[in-house]
Every structure is written in C-alpha cells, then in structure tokens.
Coordinates of C-alpha atoms in Angstrom, one line a residue:
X968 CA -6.9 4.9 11.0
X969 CA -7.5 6.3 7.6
X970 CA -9.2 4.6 4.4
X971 CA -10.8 5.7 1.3
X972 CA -14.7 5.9 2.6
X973 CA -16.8 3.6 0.5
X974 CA -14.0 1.6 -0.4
X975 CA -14.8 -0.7 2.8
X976 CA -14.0 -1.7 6.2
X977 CA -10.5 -2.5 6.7
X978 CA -9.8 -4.2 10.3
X979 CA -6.5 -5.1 12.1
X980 CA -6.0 -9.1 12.5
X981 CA -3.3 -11.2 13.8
X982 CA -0.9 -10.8 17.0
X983 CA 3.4 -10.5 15.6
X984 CA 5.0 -13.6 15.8
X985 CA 7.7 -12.4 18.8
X986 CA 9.8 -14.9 16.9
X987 CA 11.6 -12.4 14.0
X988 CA 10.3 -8.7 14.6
X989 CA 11.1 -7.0 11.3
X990 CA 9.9 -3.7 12.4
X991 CA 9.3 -1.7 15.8
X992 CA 5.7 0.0 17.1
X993 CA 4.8 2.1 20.0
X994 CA 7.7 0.5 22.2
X995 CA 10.3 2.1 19.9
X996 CA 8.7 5.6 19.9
X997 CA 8.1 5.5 23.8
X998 CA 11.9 4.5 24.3
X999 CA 13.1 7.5 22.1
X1000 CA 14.4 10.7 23.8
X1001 CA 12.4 13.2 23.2
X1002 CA 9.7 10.6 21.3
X1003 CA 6.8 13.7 21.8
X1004 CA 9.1 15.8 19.3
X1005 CA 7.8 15.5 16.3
X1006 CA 10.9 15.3 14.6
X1007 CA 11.8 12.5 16.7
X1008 CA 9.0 10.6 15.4
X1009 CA 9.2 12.1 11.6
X1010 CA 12.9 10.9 12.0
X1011 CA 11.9 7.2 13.6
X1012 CA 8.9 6.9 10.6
X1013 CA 11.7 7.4 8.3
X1014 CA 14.4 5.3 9.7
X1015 CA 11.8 2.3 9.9
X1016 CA 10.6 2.6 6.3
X1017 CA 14.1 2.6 4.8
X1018 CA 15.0 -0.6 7.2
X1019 CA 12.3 -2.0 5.2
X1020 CA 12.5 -1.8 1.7
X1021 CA 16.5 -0.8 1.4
X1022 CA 17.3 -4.0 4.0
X1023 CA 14.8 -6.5 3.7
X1024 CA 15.9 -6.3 0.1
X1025 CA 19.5 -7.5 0.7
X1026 CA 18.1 -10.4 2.9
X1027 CA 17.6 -13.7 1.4
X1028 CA 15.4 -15.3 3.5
X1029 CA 12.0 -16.1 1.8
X1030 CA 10.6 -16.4 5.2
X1031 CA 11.0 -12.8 5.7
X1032 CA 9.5 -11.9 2.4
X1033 CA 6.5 -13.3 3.1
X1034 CA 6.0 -11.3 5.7
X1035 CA 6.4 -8.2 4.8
X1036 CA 3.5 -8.9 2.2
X1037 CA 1.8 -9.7 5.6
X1038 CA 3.1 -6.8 7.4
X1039 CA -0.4 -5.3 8.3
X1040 CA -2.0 -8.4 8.8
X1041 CA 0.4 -9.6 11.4
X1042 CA 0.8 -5.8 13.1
X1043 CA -2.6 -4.1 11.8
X1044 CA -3.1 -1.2 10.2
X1045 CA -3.8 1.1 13.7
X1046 CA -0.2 -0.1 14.3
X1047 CA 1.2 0.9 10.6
X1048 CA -0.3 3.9 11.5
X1049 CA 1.4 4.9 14.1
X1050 CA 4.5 4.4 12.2
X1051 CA 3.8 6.0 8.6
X1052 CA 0.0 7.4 8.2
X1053 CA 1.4 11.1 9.1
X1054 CA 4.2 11.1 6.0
X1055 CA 3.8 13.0 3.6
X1056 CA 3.0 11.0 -0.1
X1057 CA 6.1 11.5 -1.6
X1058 CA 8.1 10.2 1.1
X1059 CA 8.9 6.2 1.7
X1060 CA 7.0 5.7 4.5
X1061 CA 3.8 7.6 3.1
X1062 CA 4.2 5.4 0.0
X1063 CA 4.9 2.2 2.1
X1064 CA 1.4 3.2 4.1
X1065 CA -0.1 3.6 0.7
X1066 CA 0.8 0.5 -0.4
X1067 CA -0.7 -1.2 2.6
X1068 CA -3.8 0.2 2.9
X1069 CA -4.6 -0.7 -0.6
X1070 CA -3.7 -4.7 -0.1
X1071 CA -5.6 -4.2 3.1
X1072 CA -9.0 -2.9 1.4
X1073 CA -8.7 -5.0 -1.8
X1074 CA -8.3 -8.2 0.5
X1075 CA -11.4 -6.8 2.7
X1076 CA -13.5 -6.0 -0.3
X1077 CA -12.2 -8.6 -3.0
X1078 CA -15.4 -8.8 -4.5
X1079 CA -15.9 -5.3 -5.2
X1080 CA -12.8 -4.6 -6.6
X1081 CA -12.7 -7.2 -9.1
X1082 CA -16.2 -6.1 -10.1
X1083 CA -14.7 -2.6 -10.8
X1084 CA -11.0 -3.2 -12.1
X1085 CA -12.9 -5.5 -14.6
X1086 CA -14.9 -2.4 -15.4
X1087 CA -12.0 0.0 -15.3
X1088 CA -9.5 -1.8 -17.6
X1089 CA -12.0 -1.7 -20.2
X1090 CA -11.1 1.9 -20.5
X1091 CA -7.6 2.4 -19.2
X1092 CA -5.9 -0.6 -21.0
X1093 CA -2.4 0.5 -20.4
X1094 CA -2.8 0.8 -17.2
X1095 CA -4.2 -2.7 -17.1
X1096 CA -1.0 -4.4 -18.8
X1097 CA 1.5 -2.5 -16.3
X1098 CA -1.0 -3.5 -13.1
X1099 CA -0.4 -6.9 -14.0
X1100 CA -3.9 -9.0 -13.2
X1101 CA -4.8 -12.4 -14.5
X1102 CA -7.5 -13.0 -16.6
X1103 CA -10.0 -13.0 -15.9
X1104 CA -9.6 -10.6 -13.1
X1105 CA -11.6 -12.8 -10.2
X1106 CA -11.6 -11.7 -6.2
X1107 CA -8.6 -14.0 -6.4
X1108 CA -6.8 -12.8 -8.8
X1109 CA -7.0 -9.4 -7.6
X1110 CA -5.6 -10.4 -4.0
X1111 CA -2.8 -12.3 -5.5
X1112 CA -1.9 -9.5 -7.6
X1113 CA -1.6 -6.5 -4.9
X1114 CA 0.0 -9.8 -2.8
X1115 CA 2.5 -9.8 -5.4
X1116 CA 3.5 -6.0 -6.0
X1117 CA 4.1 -6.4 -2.0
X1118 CA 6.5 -9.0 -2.8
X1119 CA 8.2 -6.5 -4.9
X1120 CA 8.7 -3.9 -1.5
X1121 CA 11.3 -7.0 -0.7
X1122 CA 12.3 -8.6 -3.9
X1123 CA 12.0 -6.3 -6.9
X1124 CA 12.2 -2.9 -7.9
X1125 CA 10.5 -0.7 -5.9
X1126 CA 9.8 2.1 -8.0
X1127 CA 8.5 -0.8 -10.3
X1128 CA 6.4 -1.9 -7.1
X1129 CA 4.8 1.5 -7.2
X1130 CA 4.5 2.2 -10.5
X1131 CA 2.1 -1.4 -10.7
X1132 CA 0.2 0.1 -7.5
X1133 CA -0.7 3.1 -9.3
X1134 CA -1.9 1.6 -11.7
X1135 CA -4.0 -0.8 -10.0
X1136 CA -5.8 2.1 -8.1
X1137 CA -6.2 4.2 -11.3
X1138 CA -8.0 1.1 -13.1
X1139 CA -10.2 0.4 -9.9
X1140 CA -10.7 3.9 -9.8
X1141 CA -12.3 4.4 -13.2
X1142 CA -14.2 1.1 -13.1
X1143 CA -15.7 2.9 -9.7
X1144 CA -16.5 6.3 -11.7
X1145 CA -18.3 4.6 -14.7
X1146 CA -20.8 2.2 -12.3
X1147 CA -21.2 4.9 -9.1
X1148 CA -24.6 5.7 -11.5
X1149 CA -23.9 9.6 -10.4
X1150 CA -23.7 8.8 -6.7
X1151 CA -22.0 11.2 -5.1
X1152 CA -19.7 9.4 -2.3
X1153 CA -18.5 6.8 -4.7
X1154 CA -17.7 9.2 -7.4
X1155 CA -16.0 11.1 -4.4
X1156 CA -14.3 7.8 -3.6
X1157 CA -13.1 7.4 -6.6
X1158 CA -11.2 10.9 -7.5
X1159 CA -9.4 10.3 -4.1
X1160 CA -8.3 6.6 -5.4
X1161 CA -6.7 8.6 -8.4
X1162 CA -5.2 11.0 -6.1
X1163 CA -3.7 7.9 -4.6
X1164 CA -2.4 6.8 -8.3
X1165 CA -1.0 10.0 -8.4
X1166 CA 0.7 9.8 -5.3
X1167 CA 2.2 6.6 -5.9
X1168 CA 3.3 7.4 -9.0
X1169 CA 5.3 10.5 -8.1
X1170 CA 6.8 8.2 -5.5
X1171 CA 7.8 6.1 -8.4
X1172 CA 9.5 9.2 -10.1
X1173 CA 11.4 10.3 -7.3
X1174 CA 12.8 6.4 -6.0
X1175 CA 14.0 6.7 -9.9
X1176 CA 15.7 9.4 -9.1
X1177 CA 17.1 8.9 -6.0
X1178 CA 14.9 11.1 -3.7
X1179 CA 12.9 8.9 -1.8
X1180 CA 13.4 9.2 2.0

C-alpha cells in the first residue's frame, strides 16, 4: 500500500456491508478471463472507476453517497489498491486512488494537518478559498472538508472535486515546507504532496475536457 512517508500511518478498518456492494475486489479480478493479463486488469481498474463516479452520480440514493465518502473505510485502502494504485495520475482511477488516500491520511493524522494547512494558507491564500476549510481550520474541520470534496465524487462536479483536492494538498504541503525546520524527510514529503496537487489538478484539466478514462 502506498502513502506519502511522514505523512502517517494510514490502516484499513471496517468489513463491506454485503448488503449494497457498490464496487468489486479480488473476486472480480480472479473471475476475469485472463485476469493475470495486465490489460485485463488495466481494463477492470478502469471499468470500476467510471461505474463510480459516472454512475453513482445518476443515483439518488443518499445512502449510497455516503458511502462512497466511506469507500476505503468500509473496503480499506490494501483493497483500493488492488483496484487503482497501479493507474497512472491522469487517469480516473489513479485520481480516484488519490483522492482516497488523502481522506485516509488527513483522517489518520487530523492533528497534523490542521497544524500545517493553518500554516500553509497563510502563504497560498488562493488556494485556501478554492480548498474550502472552515475557520478556523481545527482537526475537524479539516476531516469534514476532504469528507465533503468526496461527496463531490457522487454529487458534484468532479473536476471541481479535484480541483478543491489539489488544492488542499498544495496548502498542506507548503505549511509542511515552512515548519520541517530544514529536515530532510519532511521537506521530501512535502514536494511529493505538490506532486500530488499537480497530479490532481491535471486530472481536473483533462475531466474538463473530456479525457478522463
């Protein structure tokens, strides 16, 4: 499973609740013919992430919203993994995994990351307005804002739901580069939480456009 280092542990909770599946795991893969091709499985990481966002979206059922906010925490991240971790950035399923594992750290390490967006938004302020946090930004208001731009994978506009990612990461990433006090592995930790912004936000570009499979 793959995280951003000093960022903090991210662990797998919960069991699915066998009573509305809204996505597959191994089972799926090991029923596929020829599921050891890796096209197979590119294919079946790209089917799954559309399912999600493109037909979640059509579905009223609140019930079904709020889980796919939940999505790691009733499946875990080892099981997200399997699905998505391997796409590349610009594609939906690497941005879906993106997504993810940032609501999975920032609710493992609430704390922290309110310590540095409050930092960070001190110097990237337009970021901070498009991010969306509460004031002031708390360990609570930080969950319930990367809670709600997961909301937005189901309800709103999904570029929009990466374009608020981005800049969440950005904002946490510069509050991270200004109190690391020159320590290498968080300053480390923090250009690869940009490179996530970036990422996301050329997701964000291409769903605009069209492009994002």
């Amino acid at each position: 499973m793959r995280g951003w280092g000093a960022s903090g542990t991210i662990e797998a909770v919960a069991t699915p609740d066998p009573r509305r599946p809204i996505m597959p795991g191994n089972k799926l893969f090991e029923s596929l013919p020829g599921a050891a091709d890796p096209a197979t499985v590119t294919e079946a990481a790209h089917r799954t992430a559309e399912l999600l966002v493109r037909g979640v979206r059509e579905s009223g059922d609140t019930e079904v919203h709020a889980r796919v906010v939940k999505l790691a925490d009733e499946y875990g991240l080892d099981e997200l993994a399997e699905l998505w971790s391997d796409s590349p950035a610009d594609s939906l399923p690497g941005a879906l995994w993106r997504l993810y594992v940032l609501r999975s750290w920032v609710h493992s390490s609430a704390e922290e990351v309110s310590r540095e967006f409050a930092t960070g938004r001190k110097y990237a302020e337009v970021h901070a307005v498009v991010a969306g946090v509460a004031e002031p930004p708390g360990p609570t208001e930080v969950r319930d804002m990367v809670d709600a731009v997961l909301r937005g994978v189901a309800t709103g506009d999904f570029a929009t739901t990466l374009d608020r990612a981005a800049a969440f990461a950005r904002i946490v990433a510069t509050g991270r580069a200004h109190l690391a006090d020159d320590g290498h592995d968080r300053v480390l930790s923090a250009s690869k939480l940009v490179e996530t912004a970036d990422q996301l936000q050329t997701a964000a570009r291409a769903e605009r456009a069209g492009h994002l499979w």
